[in-house]
PDB file of C-alpha atoms and ligand atoms in Angstrom:
ATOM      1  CA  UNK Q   1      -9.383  20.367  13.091  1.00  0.00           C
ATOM      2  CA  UNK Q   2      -8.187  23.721  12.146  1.00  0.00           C
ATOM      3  CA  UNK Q   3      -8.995  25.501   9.400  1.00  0.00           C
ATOM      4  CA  UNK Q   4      -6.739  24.985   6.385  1.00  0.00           C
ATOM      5  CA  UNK Q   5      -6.517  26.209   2.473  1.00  0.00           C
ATOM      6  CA  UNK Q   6      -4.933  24.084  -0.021  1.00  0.00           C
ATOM      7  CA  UNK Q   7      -4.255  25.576  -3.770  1.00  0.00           C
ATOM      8  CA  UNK Q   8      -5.987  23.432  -6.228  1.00  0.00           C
ATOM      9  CA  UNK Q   9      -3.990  25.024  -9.063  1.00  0.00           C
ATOM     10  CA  UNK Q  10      -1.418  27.648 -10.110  1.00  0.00           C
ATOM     11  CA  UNK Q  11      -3.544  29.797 -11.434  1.00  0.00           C
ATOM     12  CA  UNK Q  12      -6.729  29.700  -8.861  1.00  0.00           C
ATOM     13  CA  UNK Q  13      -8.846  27.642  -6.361  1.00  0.00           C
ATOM     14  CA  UNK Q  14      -8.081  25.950  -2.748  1.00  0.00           C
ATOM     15  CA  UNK Q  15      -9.718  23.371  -1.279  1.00  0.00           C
ATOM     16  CA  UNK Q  16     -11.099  24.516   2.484  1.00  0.00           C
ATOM     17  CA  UNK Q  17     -10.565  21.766   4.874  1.00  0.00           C
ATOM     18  CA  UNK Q  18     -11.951  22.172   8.646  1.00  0.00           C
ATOM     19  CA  UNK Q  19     -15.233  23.023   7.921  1.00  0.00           C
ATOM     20  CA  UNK Q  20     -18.519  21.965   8.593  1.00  0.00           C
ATOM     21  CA  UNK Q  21     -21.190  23.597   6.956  1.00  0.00           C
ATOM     22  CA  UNK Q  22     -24.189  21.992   8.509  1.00  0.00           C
ATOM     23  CA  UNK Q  23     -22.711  24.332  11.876  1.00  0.00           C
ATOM     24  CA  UNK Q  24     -23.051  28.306  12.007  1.00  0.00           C
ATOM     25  CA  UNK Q  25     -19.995  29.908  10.928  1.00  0.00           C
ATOM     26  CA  UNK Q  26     -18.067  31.599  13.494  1.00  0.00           C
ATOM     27  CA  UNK Q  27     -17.086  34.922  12.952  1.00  0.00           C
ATOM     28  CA  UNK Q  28     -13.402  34.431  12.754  1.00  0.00           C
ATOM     29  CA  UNK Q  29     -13.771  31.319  10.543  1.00  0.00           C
ATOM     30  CA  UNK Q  30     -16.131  33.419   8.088  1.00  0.00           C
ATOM     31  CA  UNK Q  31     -13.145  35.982   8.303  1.00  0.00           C
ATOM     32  CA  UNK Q  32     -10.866  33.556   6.908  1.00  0.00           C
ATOM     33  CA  UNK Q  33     -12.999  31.701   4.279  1.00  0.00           C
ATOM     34  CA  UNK Q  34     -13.969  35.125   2.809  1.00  0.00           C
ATOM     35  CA  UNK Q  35      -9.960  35.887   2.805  1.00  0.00           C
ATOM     36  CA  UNK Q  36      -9.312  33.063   0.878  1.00  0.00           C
ATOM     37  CA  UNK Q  37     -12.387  33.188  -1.541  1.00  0.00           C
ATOM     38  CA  UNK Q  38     -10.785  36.978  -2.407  1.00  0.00           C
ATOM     39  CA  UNK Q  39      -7.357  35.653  -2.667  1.00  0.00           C
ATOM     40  CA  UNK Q  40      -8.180  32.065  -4.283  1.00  0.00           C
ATOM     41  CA  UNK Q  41     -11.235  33.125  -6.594  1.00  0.00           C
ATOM     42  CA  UNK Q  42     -12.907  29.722  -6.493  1.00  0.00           C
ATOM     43  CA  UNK Q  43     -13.324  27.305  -3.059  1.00  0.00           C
ATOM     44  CA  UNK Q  44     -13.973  24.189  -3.046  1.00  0.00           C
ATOM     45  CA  UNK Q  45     -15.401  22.694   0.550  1.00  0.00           C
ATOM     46  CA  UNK Q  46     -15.749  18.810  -0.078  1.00  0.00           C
ATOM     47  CA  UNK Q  47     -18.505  16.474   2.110  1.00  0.00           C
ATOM     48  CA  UNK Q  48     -20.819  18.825   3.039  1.00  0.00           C
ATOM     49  CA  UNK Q  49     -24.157  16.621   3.327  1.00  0.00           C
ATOM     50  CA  UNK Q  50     -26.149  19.765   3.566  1.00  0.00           C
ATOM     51  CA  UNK Q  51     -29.628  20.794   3.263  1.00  0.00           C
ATOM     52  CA  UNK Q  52     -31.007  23.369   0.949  1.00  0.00           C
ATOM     53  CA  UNK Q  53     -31.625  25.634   3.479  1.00  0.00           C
ATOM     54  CA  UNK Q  54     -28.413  25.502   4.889  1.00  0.00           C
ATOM     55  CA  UNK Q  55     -27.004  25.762   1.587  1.00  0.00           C
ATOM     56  CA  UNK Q  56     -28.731  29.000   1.098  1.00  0.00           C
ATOM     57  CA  UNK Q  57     -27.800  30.044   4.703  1.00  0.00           C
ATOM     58  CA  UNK Q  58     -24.109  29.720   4.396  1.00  0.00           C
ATOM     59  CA  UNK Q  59     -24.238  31.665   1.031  1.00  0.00           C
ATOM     60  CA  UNK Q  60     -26.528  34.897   2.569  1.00  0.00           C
ATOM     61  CA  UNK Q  61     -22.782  35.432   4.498  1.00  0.00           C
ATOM     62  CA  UNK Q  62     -21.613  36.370   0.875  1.00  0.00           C
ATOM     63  CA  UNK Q  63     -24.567  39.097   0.157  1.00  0.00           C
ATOM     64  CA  UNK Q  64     -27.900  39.528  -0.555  1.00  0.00           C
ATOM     65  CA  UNK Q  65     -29.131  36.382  -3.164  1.00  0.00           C
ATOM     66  CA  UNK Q  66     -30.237  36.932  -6.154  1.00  0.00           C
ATOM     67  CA  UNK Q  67     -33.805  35.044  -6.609  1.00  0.00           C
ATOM     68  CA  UNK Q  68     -33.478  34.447 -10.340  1.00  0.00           C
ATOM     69  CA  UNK Q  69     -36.324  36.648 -11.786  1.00  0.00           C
ATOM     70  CA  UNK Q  70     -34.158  37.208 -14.995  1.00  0.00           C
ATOM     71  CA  UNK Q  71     -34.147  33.301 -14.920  1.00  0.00           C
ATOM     72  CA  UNK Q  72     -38.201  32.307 -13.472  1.00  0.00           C
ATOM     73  CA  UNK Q  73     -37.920  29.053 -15.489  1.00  0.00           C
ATOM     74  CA  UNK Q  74     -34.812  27.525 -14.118  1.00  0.00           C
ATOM     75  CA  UNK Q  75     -35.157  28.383 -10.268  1.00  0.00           C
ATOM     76  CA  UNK Q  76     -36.775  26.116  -7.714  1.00  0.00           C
ATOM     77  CA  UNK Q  77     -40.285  26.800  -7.113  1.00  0.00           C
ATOM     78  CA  UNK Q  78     -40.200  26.718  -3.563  1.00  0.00           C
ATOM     79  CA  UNK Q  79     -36.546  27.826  -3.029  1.00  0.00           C
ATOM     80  CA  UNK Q  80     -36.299  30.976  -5.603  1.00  0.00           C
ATOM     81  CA  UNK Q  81     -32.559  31.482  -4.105  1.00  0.00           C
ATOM     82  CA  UNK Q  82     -32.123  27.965  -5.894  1.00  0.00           C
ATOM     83  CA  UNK Q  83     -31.203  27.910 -10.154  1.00  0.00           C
ATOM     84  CA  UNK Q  84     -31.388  24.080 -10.805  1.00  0.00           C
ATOM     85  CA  UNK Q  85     -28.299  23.245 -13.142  1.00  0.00           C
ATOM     86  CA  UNK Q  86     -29.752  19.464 -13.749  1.00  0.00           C
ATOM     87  CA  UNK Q  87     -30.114  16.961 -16.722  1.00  0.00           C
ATOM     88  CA  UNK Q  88     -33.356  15.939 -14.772  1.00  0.00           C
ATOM     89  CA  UNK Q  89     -36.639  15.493 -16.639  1.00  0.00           C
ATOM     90  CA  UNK Q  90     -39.445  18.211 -16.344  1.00  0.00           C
ATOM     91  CA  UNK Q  91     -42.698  16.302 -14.274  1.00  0.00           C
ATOM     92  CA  UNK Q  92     -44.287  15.878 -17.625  1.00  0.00           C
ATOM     93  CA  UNK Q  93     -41.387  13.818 -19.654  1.00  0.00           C
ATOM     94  CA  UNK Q  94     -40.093  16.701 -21.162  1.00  0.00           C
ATOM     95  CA  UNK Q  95     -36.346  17.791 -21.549  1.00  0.00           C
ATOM     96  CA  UNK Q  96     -34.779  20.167 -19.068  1.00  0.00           C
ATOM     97  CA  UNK Q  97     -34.349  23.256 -19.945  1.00  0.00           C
ATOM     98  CA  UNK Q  98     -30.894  23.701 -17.421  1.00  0.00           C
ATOM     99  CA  UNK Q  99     -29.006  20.538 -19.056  1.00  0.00           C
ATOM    100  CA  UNK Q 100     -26.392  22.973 -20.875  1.00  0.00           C
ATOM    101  CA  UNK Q 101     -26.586  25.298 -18.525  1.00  0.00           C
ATOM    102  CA  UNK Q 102     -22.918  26.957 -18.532  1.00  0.00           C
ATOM    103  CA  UNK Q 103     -21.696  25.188 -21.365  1.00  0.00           C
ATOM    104  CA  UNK Q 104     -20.102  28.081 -22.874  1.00  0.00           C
ATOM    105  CA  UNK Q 105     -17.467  30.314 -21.152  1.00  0.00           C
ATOM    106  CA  UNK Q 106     -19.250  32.937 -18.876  1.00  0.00           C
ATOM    107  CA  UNK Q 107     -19.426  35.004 -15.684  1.00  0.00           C
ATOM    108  CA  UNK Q 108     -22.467  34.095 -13.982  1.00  0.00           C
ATOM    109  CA  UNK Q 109     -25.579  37.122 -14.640  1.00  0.00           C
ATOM    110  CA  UNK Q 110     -23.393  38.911 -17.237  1.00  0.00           C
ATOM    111  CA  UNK Q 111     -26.109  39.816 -19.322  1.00  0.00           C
ATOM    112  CA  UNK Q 112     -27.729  41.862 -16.453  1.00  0.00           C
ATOM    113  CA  UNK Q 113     -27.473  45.096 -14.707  1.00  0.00           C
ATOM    114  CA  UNK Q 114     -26.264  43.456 -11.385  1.00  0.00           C
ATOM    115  CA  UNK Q 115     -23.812  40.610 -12.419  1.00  0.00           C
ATOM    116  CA  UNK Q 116     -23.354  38.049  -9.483  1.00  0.00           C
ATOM    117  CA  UNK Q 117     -20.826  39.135  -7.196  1.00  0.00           C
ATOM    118  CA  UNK Q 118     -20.422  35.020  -6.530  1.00  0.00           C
ATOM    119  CA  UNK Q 119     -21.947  31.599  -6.983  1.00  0.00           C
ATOM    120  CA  UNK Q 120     -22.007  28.786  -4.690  1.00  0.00           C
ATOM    121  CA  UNK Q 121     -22.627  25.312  -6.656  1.00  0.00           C
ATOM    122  CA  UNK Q 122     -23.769  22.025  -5.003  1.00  0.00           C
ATOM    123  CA  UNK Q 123     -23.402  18.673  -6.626  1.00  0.00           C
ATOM    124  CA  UNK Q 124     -26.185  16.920  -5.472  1.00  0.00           C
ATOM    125  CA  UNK Q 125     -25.583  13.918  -7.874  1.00  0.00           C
ATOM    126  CA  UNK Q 126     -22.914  13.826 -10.472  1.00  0.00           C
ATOM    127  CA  UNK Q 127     -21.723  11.461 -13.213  1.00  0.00           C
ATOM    128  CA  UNK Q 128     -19.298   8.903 -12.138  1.00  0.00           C
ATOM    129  CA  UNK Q 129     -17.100  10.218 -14.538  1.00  0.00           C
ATOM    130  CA  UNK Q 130     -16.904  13.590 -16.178  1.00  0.00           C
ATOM    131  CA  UNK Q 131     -19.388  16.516 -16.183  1.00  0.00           C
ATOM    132  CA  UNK Q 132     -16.278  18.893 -15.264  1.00  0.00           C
ATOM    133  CA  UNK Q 133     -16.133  22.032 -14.735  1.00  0.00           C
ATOM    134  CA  UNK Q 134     -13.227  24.761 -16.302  1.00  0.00           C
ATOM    135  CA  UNK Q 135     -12.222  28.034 -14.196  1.00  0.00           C
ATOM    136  CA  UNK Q 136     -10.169  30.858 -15.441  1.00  0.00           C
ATOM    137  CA  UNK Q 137      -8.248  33.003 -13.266  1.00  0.00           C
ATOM    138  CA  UNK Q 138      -9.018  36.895 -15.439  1.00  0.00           C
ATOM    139  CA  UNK Q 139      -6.994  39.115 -13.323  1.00  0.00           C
ATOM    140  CA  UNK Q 140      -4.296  36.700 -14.688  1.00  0.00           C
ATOM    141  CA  UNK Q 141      -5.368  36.825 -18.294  1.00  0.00           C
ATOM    142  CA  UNK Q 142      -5.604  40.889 -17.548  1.00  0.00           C
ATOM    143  CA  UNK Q 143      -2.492  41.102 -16.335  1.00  0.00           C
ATOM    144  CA  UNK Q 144      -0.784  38.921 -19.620  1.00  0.00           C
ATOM    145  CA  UNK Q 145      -2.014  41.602 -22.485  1.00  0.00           C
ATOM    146  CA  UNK Q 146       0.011  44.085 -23.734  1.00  0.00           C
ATOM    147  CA  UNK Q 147       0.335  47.341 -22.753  1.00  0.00           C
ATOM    148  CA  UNK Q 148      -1.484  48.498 -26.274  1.00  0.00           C
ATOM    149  CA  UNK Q 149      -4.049  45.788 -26.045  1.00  0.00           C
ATOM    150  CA  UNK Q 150      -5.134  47.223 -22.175  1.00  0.00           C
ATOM    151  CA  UNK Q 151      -5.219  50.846 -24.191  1.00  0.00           C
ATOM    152  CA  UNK Q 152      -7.162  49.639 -26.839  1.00  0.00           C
ATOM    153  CA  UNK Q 153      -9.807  47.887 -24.828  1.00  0.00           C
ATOM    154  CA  UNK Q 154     -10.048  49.946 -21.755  1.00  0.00           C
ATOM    155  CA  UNK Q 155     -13.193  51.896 -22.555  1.00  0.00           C
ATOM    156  CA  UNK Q 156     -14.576  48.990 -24.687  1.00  0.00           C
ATOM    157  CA  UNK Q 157     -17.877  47.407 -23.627  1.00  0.00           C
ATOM    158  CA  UNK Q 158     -18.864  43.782 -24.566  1.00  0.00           C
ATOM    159  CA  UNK Q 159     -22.138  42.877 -25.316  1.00  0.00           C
ATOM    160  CA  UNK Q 160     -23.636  40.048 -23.522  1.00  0.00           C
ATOM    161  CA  UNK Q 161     -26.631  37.852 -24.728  1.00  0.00           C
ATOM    162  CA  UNK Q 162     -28.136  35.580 -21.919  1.00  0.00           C
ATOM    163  CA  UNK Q 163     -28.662  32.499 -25.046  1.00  0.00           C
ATOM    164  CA  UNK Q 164     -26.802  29.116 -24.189  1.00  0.00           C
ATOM    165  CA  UNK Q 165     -25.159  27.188 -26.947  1.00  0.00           C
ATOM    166  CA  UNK Q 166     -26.499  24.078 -27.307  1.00  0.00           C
ATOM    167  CA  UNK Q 167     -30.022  24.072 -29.016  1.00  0.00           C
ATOM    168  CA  UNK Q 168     -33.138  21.883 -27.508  1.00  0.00           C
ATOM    169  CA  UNK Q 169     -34.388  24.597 -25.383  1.00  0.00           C
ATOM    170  CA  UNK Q 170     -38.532  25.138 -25.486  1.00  0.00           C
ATOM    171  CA  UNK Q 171     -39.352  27.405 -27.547  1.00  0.00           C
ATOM    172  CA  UNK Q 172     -41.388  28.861 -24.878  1.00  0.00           C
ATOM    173  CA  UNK Q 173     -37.982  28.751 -22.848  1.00  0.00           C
ATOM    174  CA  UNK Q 174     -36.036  30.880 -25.236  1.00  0.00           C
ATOM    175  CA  UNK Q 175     -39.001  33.589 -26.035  1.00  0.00           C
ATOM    176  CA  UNK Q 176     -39.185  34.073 -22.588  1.00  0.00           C
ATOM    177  CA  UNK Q 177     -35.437  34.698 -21.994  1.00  0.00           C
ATOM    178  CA  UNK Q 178     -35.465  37.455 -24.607  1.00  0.00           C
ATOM    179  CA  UNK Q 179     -38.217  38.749 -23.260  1.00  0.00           C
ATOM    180  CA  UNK Q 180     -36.523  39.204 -20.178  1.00  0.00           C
ATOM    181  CA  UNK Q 181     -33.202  39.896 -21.057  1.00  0.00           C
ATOM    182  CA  UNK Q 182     -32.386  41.664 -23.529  1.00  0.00           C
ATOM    183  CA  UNK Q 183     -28.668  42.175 -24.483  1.00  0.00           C
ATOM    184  CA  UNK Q 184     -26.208  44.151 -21.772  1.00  0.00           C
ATOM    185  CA  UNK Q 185     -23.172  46.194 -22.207  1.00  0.00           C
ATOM    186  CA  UNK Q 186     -20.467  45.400 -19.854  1.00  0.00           C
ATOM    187  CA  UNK Q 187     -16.958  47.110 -19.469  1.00  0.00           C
ATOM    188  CA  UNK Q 188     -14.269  44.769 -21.113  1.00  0.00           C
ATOM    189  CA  UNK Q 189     -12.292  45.579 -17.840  1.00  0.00           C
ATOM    190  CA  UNK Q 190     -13.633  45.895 -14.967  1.00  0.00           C
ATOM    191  CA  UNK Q 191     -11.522  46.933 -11.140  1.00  0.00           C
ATOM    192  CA  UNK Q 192     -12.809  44.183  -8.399  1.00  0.00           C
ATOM    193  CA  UNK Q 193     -14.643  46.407  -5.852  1.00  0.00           C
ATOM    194  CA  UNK Q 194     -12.961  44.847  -3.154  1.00  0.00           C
ATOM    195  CA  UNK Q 195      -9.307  44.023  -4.173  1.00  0.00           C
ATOM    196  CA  UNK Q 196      -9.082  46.807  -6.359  1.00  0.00           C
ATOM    197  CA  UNK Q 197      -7.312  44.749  -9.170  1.00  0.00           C
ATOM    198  CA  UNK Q 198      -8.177  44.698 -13.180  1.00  0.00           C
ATOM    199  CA  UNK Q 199      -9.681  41.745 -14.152  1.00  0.00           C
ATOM    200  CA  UNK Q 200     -10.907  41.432 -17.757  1.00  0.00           C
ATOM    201  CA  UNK Q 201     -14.515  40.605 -18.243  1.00  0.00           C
ATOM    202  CA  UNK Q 202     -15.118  38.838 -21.205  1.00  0.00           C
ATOM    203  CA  UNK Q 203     -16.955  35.147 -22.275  1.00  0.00           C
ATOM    204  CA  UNK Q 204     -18.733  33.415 -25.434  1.00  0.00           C
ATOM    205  CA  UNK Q 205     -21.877  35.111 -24.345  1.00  0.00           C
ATOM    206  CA  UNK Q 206     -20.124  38.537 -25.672  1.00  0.00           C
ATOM    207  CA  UNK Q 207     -21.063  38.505 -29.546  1.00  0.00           C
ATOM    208  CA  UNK Q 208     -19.847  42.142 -30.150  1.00  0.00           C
ATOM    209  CA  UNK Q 209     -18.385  45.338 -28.853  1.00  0.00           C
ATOM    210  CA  UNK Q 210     -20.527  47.876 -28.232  1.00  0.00           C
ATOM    211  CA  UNK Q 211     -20.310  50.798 -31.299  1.00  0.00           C
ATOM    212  CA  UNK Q 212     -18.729  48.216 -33.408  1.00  0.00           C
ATOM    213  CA  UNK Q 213     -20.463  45.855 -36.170  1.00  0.00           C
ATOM    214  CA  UNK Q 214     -19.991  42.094 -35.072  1.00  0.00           C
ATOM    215  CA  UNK Q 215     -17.451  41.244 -38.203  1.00  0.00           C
ATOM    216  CA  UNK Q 216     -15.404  44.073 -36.443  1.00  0.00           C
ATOM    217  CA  UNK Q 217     -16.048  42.679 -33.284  1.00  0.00           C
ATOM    218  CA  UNK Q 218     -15.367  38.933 -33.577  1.00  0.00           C
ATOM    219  CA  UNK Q 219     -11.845  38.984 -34.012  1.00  0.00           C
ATOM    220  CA  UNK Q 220     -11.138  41.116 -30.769  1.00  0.00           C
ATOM    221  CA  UNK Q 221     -13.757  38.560 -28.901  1.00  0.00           C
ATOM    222  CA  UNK Q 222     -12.402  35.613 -30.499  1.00  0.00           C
ATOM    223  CA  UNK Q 223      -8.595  36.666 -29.324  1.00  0.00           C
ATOM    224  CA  UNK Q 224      -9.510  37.767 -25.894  1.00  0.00           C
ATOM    225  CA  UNK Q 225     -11.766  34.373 -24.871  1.00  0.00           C
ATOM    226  CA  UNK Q 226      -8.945  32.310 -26.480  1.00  0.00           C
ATOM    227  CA  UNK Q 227      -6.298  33.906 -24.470  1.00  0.00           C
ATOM    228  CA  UNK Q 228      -8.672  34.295 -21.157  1.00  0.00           C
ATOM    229  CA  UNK Q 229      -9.079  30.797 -20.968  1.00  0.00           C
ATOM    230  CA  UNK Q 230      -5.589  29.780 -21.851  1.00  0.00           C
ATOM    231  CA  UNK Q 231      -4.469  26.609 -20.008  1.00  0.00           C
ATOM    232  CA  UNK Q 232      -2.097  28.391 -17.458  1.00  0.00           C
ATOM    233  CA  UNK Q 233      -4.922  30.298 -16.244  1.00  0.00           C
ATOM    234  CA  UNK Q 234      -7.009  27.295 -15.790  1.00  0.00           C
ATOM    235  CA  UNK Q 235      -8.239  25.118 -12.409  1.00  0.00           C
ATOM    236  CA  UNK Q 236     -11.058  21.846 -13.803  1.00  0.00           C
ATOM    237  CA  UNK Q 237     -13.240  20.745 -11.775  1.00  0.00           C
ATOM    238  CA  UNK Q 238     -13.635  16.954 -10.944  1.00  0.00           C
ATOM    239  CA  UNK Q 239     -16.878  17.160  -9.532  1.00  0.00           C
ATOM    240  CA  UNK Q 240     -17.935  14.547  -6.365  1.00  0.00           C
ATOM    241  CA  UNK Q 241     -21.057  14.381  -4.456  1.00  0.00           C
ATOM    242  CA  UNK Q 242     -21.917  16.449  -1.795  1.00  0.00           C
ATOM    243  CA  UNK Q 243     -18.950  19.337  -3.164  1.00  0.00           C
ATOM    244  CA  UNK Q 244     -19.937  22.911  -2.520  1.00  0.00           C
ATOM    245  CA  UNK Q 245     -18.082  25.331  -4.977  1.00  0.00           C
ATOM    246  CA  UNK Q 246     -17.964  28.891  -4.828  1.00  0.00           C
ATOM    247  CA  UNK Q 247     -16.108  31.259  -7.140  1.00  0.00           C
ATOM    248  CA  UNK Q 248     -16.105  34.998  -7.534  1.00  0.00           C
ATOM    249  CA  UNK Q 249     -17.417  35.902 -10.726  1.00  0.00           C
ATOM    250  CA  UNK Q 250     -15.670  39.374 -11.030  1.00  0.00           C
ATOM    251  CA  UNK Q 251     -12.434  37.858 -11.182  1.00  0.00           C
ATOM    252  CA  UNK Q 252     -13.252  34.175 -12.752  1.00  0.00           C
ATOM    253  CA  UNK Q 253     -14.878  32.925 -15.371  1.00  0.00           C
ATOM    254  CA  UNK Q 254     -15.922  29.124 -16.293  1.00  0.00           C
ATOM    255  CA  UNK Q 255     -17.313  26.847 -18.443  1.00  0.00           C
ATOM    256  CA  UNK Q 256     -19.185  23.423 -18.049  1.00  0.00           C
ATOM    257  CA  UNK Q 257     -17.459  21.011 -20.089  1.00  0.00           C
ATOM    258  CA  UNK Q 258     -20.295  18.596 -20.653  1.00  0.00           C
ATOM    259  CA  UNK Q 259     -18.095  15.834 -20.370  1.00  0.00           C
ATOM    260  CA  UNK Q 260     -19.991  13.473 -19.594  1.00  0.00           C
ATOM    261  CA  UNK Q 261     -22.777  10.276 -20.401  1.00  0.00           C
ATOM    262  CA  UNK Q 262     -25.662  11.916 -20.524  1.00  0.00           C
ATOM    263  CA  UNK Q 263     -27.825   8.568 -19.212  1.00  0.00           C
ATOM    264  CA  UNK Q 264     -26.329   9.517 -15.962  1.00  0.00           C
ATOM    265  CA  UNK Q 265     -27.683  11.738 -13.803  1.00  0.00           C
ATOM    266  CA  UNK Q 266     -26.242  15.182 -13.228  1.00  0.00           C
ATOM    267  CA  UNK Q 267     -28.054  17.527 -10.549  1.00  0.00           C
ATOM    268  CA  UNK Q 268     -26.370  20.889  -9.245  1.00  0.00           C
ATOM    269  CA  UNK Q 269     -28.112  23.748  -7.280  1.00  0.00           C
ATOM    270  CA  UNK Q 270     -26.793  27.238  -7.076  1.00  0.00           C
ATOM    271  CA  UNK Q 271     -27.074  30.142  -5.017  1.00  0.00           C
ATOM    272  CA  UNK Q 272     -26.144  33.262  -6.898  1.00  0.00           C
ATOM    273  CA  UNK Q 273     -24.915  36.392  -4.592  1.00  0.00           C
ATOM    274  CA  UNK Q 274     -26.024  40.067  -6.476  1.00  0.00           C
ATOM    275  CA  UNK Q 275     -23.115  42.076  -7.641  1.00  0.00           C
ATOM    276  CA  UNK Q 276     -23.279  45.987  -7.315  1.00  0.00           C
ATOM    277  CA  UNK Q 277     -24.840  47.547 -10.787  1.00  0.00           C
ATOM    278  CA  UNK Q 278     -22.504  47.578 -14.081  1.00  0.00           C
ATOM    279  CA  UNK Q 279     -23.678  47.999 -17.337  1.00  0.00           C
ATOM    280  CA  UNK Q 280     -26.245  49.006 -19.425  1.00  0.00           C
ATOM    281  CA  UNK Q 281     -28.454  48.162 -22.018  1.00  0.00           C
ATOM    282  CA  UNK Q 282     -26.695  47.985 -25.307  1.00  0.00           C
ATOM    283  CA  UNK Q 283     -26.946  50.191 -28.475  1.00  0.00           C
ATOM    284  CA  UNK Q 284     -26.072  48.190 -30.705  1.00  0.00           C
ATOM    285  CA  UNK Q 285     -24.358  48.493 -34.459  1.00  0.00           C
ATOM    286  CA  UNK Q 286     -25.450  45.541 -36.583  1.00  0.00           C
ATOM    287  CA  UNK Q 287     -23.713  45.807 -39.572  1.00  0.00           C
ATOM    288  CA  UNK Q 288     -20.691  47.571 -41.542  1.00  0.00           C
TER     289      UNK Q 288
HETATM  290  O1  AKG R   1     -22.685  22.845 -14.435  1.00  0.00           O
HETATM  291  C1  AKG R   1     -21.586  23.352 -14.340  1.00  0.00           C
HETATM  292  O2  AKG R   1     -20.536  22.705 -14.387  1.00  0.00           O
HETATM  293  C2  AKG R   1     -21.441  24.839 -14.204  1.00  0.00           C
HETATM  294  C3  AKG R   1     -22.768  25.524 -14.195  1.00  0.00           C
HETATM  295  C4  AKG R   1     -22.643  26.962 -14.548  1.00  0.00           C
HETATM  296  O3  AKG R   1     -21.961  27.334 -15.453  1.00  0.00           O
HETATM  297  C5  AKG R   1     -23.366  27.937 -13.766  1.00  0.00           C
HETATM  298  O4  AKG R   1     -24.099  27.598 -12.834  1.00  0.00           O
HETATM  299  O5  AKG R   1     -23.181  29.131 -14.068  1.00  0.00           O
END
C-alpha cells in the first residue's frame, strides 16, 4: 500500500497510512513523512506493535534524542531515550510521579535551553475510554493576533517553570526538579527553523514575562493561552493501543486532558528529539 496522509483536523494533524514501523524507513518514504510532519505538525501512525528499540530507532531519523537528564526521575532506567508518561505504580507501592504528566498546556522541554524540536508518544496501554490528548496548531493562533498585539509581544520573553499542576508529587520529586531546572526565558514568538513561519510560544507553564511583575504579567498570559488553545486551532486525541504520535513542538502545543478512570491503566513512552538552543535563564521581577 502506498503511502497516504489524511488530515485529522482543520487546524492540524494527519493520520499516516502505509507504514510499517517495525521495517527500516526508506529514504523516499522518510522524505515524505518528514514533509508531512512539517506541514501537518502532529502524525498520527496507528498499529504499530513496536518494540522500544524500534521506537527509539524510528525517532533518531528526527535528530539527536534527548536522554532526559533535566527529567532523571521519569526516564526508563535502561532506555534513558524513554520518559515514562504512566499512571503505573513505583516497585515499592508508591504513586507515580508521571501520572499528570502534561496535564497543563505546554511545549515539550520549554523550561530548558534546548526545547524539543519533536516528541514521538506511544500508547502502550490506554483507558478504554478517555485519557485524550488536546493539540493546538500556534502558527495559527500567531497568525489570528492583531497587528498591535504581534508589536507588543515581539521582543517579550515568557518565563517557563518545569512544575506540573496537579499536586501528589514526592517531595523528593519536586526538590529535585528545581534543583535541576530552574526557570527559563523563552521568546513569546519564535520563527520555526525550518519553515521559517511565526509561531507563538506560549503555555500554563509561563507564569510571567520576563522584566515584568507576575500581576502585570498574568493578564497578557492568561489572554494569549486562552486564545492559543481556542477550539478552531484544536486536533484531540482519542488515544488506541499501539498509536505512535509525533508532533513538532515549535509549532504545537498540547495538553493531556486527564479524562479518564484513573483504576485503568494508562502507560505512554516518549522519545523527545533536542531542539537547537533558545532561551536563557530568567531574571526575574517578583513584585510591583
Ligand atoms: O499523556 C499525554 O496525553 C500527553 C503527555 C505529554 O504532555 C507529554 O509527554 O509531554
Amino acid at each position: 500500500m502506498p503511502i497516504e496522509f489524511r488530515p485529522l483536523s482543520y487546524a492540524l494533524g494527519a493520520e499516516v497510512l502505509g507504514v510499517d514501523l517495525r521495517e527500516p524507513c526508506p529514504p523516499d518514504t522518510w522524505q515524505a513523512i518528514h514533509a508531512a510532519y512539517l506541514q501537518h505538525g502532529v502524525l498520527l501512525f496507528r498499529g504499530q506493535t513496536i518494540s522500544r528499540e524500534q521506537h527509539i530507532a524510528f525517532s533518531r531519523l528526527f535528530g539527536e534524542l534527548d536522554r532526559h537528564d533535566s527529567l532523571p526521575m521519569d526516564r526508563d532506567a535502561t532506555h534513558p531515550e524513554l520518559l515514562m508518561v504512566t499512571n503505573d505504580a513505583k516497585p515499592d507501592g508508591s504513586p507515580s510521579n508521571s501520572k499528570y504528566t502534561g496535564q497543563m498546556w505546554h511545549s515539550d522541554m520549554s523550561f530548558t535551553l534546548a526545547p524539543a524540536l519533536g516528541s514521538l508518544l506511544r500508547g502502550v496501554s490506554v483507558p478504554p475510554v478517555g485519557g485524550d490528548t488536546l493539540f493546538s496548531n500556534m502558527y495559527l493562533a500567531y497568525d489570528a493576533l492583531s497587528a498591535k498585539m504581534k508589536a507588543l509581544i515581539a521582543d517579550l520573553h515568557g518565563v517557563h517553570h518545569a512544575e506540573r499542576k496537579n499536586a501528589g508529587m514526592s517531595a523528593q520529586w519536586e526538590a529535585e526538579n528545581r534543583r535541576l531546572n530552574p526557570p527559563v526565558a523563552q521568546p513569546l514568538v519564535r520563527v520555526h527553523p525550518e519553515t521559517g513561519r511565526k509561531a507563538l510560544y506560549i503555555g500554563e507553564k509561563v507564569k510571567q514575562i520576563e522584566g515584568m511583575t507576575i500581576e502585570e504579567s498574568q493578564p497578557l498570559v492568561d489572554f494569549l493561552v486562552r486564545h492559543a488553545t481556542r477550539p478552531q486551532f484544536t486536533y484531540r486525541h482519542q488515544w488506541r493501543n499501539d498509536d505512535l504520535l509525533i508532533w513538532d513542538n515549535r509549532c504545537t502545543s498540547h495538553l493531556a486532558m486527564g479524562d479518564y478512570d484513573p483504576r485503568h491503566r494508562r502507560h505512554l513512552e516518549r522519545t523527545t528529539v533536542l531542539g537547537t538552543p533558545s532561551g536563557h535563564v530568567a531574571q526575574l521581577e517578583l513584585s510591583a
